[in-house]
Short mmCIF file of C-alpha atoms in Angstrom, two decimals:
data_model
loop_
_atom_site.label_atom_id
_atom_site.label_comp_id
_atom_site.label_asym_id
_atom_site.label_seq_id
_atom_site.Cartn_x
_atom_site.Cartn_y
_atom_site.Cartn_z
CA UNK S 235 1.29 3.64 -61.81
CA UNK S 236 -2.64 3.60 -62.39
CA UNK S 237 -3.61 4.79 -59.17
CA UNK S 238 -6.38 6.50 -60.07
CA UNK S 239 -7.97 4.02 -61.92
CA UNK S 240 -7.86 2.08 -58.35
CA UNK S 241 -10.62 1.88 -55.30
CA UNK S 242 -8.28 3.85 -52.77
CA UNK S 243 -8.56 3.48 -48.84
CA UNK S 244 -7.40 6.13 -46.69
CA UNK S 245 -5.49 5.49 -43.40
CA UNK S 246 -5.38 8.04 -40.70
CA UNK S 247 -3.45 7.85 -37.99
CA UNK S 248 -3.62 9.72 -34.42
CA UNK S 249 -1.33 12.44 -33.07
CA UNK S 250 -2.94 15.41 -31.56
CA UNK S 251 -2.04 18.72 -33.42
CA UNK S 252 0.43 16.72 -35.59
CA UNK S 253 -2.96 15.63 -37.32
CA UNK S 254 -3.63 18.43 -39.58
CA UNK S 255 -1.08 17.05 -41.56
CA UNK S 256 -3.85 14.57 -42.50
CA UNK S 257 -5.63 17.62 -43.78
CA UNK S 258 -2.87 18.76 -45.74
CA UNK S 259 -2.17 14.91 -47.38
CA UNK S 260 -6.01 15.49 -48.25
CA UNK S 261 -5.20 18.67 -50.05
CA UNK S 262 -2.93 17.11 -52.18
CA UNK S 263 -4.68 13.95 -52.59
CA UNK S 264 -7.73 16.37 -53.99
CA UNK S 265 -4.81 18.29 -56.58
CA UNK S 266 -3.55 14.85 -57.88
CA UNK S 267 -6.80 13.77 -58.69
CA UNK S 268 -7.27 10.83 -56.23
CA UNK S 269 -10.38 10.08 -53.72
CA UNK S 270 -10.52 7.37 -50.83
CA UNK S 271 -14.00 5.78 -50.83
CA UNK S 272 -13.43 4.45 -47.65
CA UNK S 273 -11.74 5.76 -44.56
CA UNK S 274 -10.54 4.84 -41.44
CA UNK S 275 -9.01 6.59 -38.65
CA UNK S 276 -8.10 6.67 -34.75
CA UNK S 277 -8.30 9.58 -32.38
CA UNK S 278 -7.56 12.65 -34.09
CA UNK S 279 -7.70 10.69 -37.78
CA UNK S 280 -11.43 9.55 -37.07
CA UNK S 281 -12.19 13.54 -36.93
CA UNK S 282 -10.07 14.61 -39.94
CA UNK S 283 -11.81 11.29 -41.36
CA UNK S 284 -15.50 12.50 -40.41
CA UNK S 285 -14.74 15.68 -42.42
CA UNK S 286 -13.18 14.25 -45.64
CA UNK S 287 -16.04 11.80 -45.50
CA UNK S 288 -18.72 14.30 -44.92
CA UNK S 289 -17.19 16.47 -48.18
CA UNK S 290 -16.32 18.94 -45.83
CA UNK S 291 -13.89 21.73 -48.01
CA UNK S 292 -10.40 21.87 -46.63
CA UNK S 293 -10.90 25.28 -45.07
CA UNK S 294 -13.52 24.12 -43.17
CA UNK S 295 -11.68 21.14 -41.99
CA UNK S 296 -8.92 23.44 -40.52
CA UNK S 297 -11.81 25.68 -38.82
CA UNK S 298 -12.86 22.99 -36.75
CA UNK S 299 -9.58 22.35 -35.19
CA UNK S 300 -9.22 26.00 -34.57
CA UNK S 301 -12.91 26.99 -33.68
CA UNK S 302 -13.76 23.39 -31.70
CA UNK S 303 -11.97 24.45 -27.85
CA UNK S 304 -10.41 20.49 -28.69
CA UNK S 305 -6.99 22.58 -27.78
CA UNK S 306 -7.80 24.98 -26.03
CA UNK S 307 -8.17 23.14 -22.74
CA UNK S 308 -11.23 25.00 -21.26
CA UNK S 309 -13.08 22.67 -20.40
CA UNK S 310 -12.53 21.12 -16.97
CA UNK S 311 -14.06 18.25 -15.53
CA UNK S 312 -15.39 17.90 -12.17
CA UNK S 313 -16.35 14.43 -11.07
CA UNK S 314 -15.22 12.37 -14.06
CA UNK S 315 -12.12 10.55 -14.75
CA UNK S 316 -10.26 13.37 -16.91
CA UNK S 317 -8.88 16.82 -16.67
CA UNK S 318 -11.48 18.02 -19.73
CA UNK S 319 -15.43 17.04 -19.75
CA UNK S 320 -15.00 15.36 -23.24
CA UNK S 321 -19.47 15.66 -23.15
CA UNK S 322 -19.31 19.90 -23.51
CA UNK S 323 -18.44 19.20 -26.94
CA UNK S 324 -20.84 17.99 -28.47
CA UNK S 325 -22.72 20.56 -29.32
CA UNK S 326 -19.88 22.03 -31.35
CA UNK S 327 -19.65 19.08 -32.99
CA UNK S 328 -22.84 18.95 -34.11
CA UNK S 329 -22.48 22.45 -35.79
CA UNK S 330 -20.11 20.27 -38.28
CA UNK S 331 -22.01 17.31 -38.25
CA UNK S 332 -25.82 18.10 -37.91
CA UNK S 333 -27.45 14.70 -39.05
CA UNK S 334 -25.24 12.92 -37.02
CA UNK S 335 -25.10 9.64 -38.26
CA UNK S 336 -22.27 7.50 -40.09
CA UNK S 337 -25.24 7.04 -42.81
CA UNK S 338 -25.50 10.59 -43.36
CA UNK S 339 -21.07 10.84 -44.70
CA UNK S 340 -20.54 10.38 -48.27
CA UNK S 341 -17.99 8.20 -47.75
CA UNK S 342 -18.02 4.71 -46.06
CA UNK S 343 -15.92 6.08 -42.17
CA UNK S 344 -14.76 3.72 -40.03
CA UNK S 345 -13.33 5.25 -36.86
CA UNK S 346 -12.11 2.79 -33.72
CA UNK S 347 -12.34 3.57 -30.09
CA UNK S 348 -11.27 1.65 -26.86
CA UNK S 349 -13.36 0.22 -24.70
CA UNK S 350 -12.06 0.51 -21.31
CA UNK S 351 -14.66 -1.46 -19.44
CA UNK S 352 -13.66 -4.61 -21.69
CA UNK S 353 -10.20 -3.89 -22.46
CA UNK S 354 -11.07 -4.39 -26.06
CA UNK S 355 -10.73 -1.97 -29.75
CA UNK S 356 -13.89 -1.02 -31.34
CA UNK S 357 -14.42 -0.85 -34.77
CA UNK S 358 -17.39 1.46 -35.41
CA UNK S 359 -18.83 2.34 -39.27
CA UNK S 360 -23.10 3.00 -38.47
CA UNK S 361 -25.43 4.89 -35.94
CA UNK S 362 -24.86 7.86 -34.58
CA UNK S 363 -21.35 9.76 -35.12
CA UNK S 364 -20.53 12.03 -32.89
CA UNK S 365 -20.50 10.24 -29.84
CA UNK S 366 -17.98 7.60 -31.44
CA UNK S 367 -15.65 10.22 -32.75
CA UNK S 368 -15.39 11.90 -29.24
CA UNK S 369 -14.80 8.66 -28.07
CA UNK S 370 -12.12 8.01 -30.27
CA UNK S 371 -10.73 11.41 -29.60
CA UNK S 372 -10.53 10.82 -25.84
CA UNK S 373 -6.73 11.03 -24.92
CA UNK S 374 -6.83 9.64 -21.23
CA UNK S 375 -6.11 11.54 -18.83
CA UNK S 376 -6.60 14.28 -20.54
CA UNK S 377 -9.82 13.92 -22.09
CA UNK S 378 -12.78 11.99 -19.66
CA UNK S 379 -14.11 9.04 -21.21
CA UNK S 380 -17.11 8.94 -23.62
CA UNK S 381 -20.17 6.64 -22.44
CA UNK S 382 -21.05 5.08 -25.86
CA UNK S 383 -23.32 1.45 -26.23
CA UNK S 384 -23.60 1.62 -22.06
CA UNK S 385 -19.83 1.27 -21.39
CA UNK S 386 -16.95 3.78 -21.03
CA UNK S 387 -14.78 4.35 -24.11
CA UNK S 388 -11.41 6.68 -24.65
CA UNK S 389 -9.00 6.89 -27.50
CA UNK S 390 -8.80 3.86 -30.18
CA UNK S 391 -4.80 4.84 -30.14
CA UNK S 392 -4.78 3.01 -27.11
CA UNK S 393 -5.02 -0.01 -28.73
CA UNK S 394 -4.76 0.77 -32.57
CA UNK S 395 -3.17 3.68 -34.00
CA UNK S 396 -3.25 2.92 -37.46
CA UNK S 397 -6.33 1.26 -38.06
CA UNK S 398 -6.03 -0.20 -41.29
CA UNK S 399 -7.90 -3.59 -40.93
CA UNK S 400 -11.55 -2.05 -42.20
CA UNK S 401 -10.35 -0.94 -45.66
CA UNK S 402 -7.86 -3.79 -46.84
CA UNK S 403 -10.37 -5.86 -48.09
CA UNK S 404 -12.88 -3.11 -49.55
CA UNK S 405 -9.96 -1.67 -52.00
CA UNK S 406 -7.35 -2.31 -54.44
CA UNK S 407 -5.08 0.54 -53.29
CA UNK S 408 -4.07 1.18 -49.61
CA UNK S 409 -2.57 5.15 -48.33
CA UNK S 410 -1.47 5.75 -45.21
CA UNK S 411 -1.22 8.79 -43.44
CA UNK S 412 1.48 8.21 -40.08
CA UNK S 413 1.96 10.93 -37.98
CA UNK S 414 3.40 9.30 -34.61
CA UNK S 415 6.92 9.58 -35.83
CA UNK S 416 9.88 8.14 -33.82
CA UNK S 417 13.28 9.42 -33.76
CA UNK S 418 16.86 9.57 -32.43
CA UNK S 419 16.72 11.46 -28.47
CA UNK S 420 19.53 12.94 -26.74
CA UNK S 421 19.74 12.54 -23.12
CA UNK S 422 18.83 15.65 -22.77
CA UNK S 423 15.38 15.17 -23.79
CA UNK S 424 15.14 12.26 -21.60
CA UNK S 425 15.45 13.92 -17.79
CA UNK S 426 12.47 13.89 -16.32
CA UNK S 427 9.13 11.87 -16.10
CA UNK S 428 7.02 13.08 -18.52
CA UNK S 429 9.65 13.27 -21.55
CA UNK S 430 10.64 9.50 -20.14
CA UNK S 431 6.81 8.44 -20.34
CA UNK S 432 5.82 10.47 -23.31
CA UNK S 433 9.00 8.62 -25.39
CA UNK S 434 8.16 4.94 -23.72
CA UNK S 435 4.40 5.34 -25.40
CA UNK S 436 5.76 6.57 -29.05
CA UNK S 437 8.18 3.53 -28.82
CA UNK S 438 5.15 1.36 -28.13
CA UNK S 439 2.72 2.46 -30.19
CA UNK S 440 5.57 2.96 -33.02
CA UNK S 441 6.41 -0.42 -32.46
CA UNK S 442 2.61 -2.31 -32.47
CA UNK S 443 1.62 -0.41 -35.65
CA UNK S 444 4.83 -0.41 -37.80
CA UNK S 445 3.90 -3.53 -39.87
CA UNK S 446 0.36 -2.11 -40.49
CA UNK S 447 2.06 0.95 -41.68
CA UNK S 448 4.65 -0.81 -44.06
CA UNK S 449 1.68 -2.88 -45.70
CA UNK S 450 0.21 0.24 -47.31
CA UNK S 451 0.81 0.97 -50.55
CA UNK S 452 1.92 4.38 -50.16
CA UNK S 453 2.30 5.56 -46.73
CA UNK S 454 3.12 9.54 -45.70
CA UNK S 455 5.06 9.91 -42.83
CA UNK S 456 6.46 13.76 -42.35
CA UNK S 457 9.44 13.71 -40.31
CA UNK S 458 9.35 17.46 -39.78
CA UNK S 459 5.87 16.76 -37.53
CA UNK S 460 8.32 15.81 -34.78
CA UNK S 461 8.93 19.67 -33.67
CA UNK S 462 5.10 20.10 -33.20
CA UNK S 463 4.40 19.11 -30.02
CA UNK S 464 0.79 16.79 -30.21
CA UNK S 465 -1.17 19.49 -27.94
CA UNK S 466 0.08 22.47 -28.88
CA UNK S 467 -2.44 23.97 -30.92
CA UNK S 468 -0.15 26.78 -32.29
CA UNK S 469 0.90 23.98 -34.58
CA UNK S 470 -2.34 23.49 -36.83
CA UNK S 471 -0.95 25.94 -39.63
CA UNK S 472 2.11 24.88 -39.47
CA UNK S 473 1.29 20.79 -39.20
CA UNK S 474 -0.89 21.13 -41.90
CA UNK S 475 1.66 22.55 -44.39
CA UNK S 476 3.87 20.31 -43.22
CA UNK S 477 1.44 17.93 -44.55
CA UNK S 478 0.90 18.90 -47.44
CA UNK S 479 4.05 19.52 -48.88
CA UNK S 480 5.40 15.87 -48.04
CA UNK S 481 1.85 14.57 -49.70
CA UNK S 482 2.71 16.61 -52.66
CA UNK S 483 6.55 15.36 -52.86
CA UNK S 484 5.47 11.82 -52.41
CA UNK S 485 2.42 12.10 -55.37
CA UNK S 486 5.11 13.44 -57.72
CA UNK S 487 7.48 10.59 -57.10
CA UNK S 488 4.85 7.96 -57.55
CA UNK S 489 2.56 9.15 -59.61
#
């Protein structure tokens, strides 16, 4: 296969912690030899997209999950529709992305949010960046919305987890990165409200993206990821490697 003679497009999906694996599929993507010229990614794959498309080296990438309080939940909000004041961190961000602007990323990022006020996905690729990433970042209720273009925006899983639509037509070769896995429960892990909600919204969003995911090319979906839970940052390490090591499995197969 003459992949690397191809115009690859890189597909991120969200998933909390269980996105570093994106970071380690971009490790191995770097070892083989291959680069995405353009990107797209939702919630926590629009800021593992931002780095990869601002050359950002892979160490760095992991420091920003680890040094950015995204996990670490110490942020409260008072007044605003979400446990954590999603504004405090933008000034972190911008130790990461100082020119802040889509123009200023070496590689053509498209990251999608939700607009809550119109009940509508937002595709958004120029202007300023770190507003839209935080945006697309913004797991409700957990996160408070981001004001962005004068209306309220919060996570573009909501509507799109895989957001593949910006890149199909700009390349010849399509990889996807999944990791909102769905498996086989046991009852057990089904008694009580939160475990019952948190399954009903992986069935749904499993569900609405799985043909997007299937039209890739090559698509990366670790398994393992499912023992990390998505905001439990004591996972990065371990999500990352996890990462990686699929990547690397799946490049040898195919490549």
């Amino acid at each position: 296969m003459q992949t690397r003679s191809k115009s690859i497009g890189l597909v991120l999906s969200g998933g909390g912690v269980r996105g570093m694996a994106h970071i380690g599929v971009i490790k191995a993507m770097q070892e083989f030899g291959l680069e995405a010229t353009v990107v797209a990614g939702s919630s926590v794959g629009a800021l593992v997209g931002a780095l990869y498309s601002a050359d950002k080296p892979i160490e760095d990438m992991l420091h920003f999950f680890k040094d950015t309080p995204l996990f670490k939940y110490n942020y409260f909000a008072v007044a605003k529709p979400g446990l954590i004041n999603t504004e405090r961190f933008i000034s972190a961000f911008q130790q990461y992305f100082p020119e802040d602007s889509f123009e200023a990323l070496k590689k053509d990022l498209h990251v999608v949010a939700t607009n809550l006020e119109q009940g509508e996905e937002v595709f958004i690729n120029k202007g300023e960046l770190i507003r839209p990433l935080l945006a697309s970042a913004a797991l409700p209720p957990v996160f408070s919305p981001i004001e962005y273009n004068g209306a309220l925006h919060a996570d573009g899983g909501i509507m799109n987890n895989f957001p593949s639509e910006p890149i199909l037509s700009r390349v010849e070769y399509v990889i996807g990165s999944n990791v909102s896995l769905v498996s086989k429960l046991e009852k057990k892990h089904l008694n009580n409200s939160f475990q019952l909600t948190g399954r009903v919204t992986g069935l749904m969003i499993y569900a609405i993206n799985r043909e997007k995911i299937n039209n890739c090319n090559l698509i990366i979906e670790p398994q393992e990821l499912e023992n990390i839970g998505i905001l439990d940052r004591r996972g990065i390490e371990k999500a990352y490697a996890i990462g990686y090591e699929t990547a690397v499995r799946t490049f040898e197969k195919v490549l």
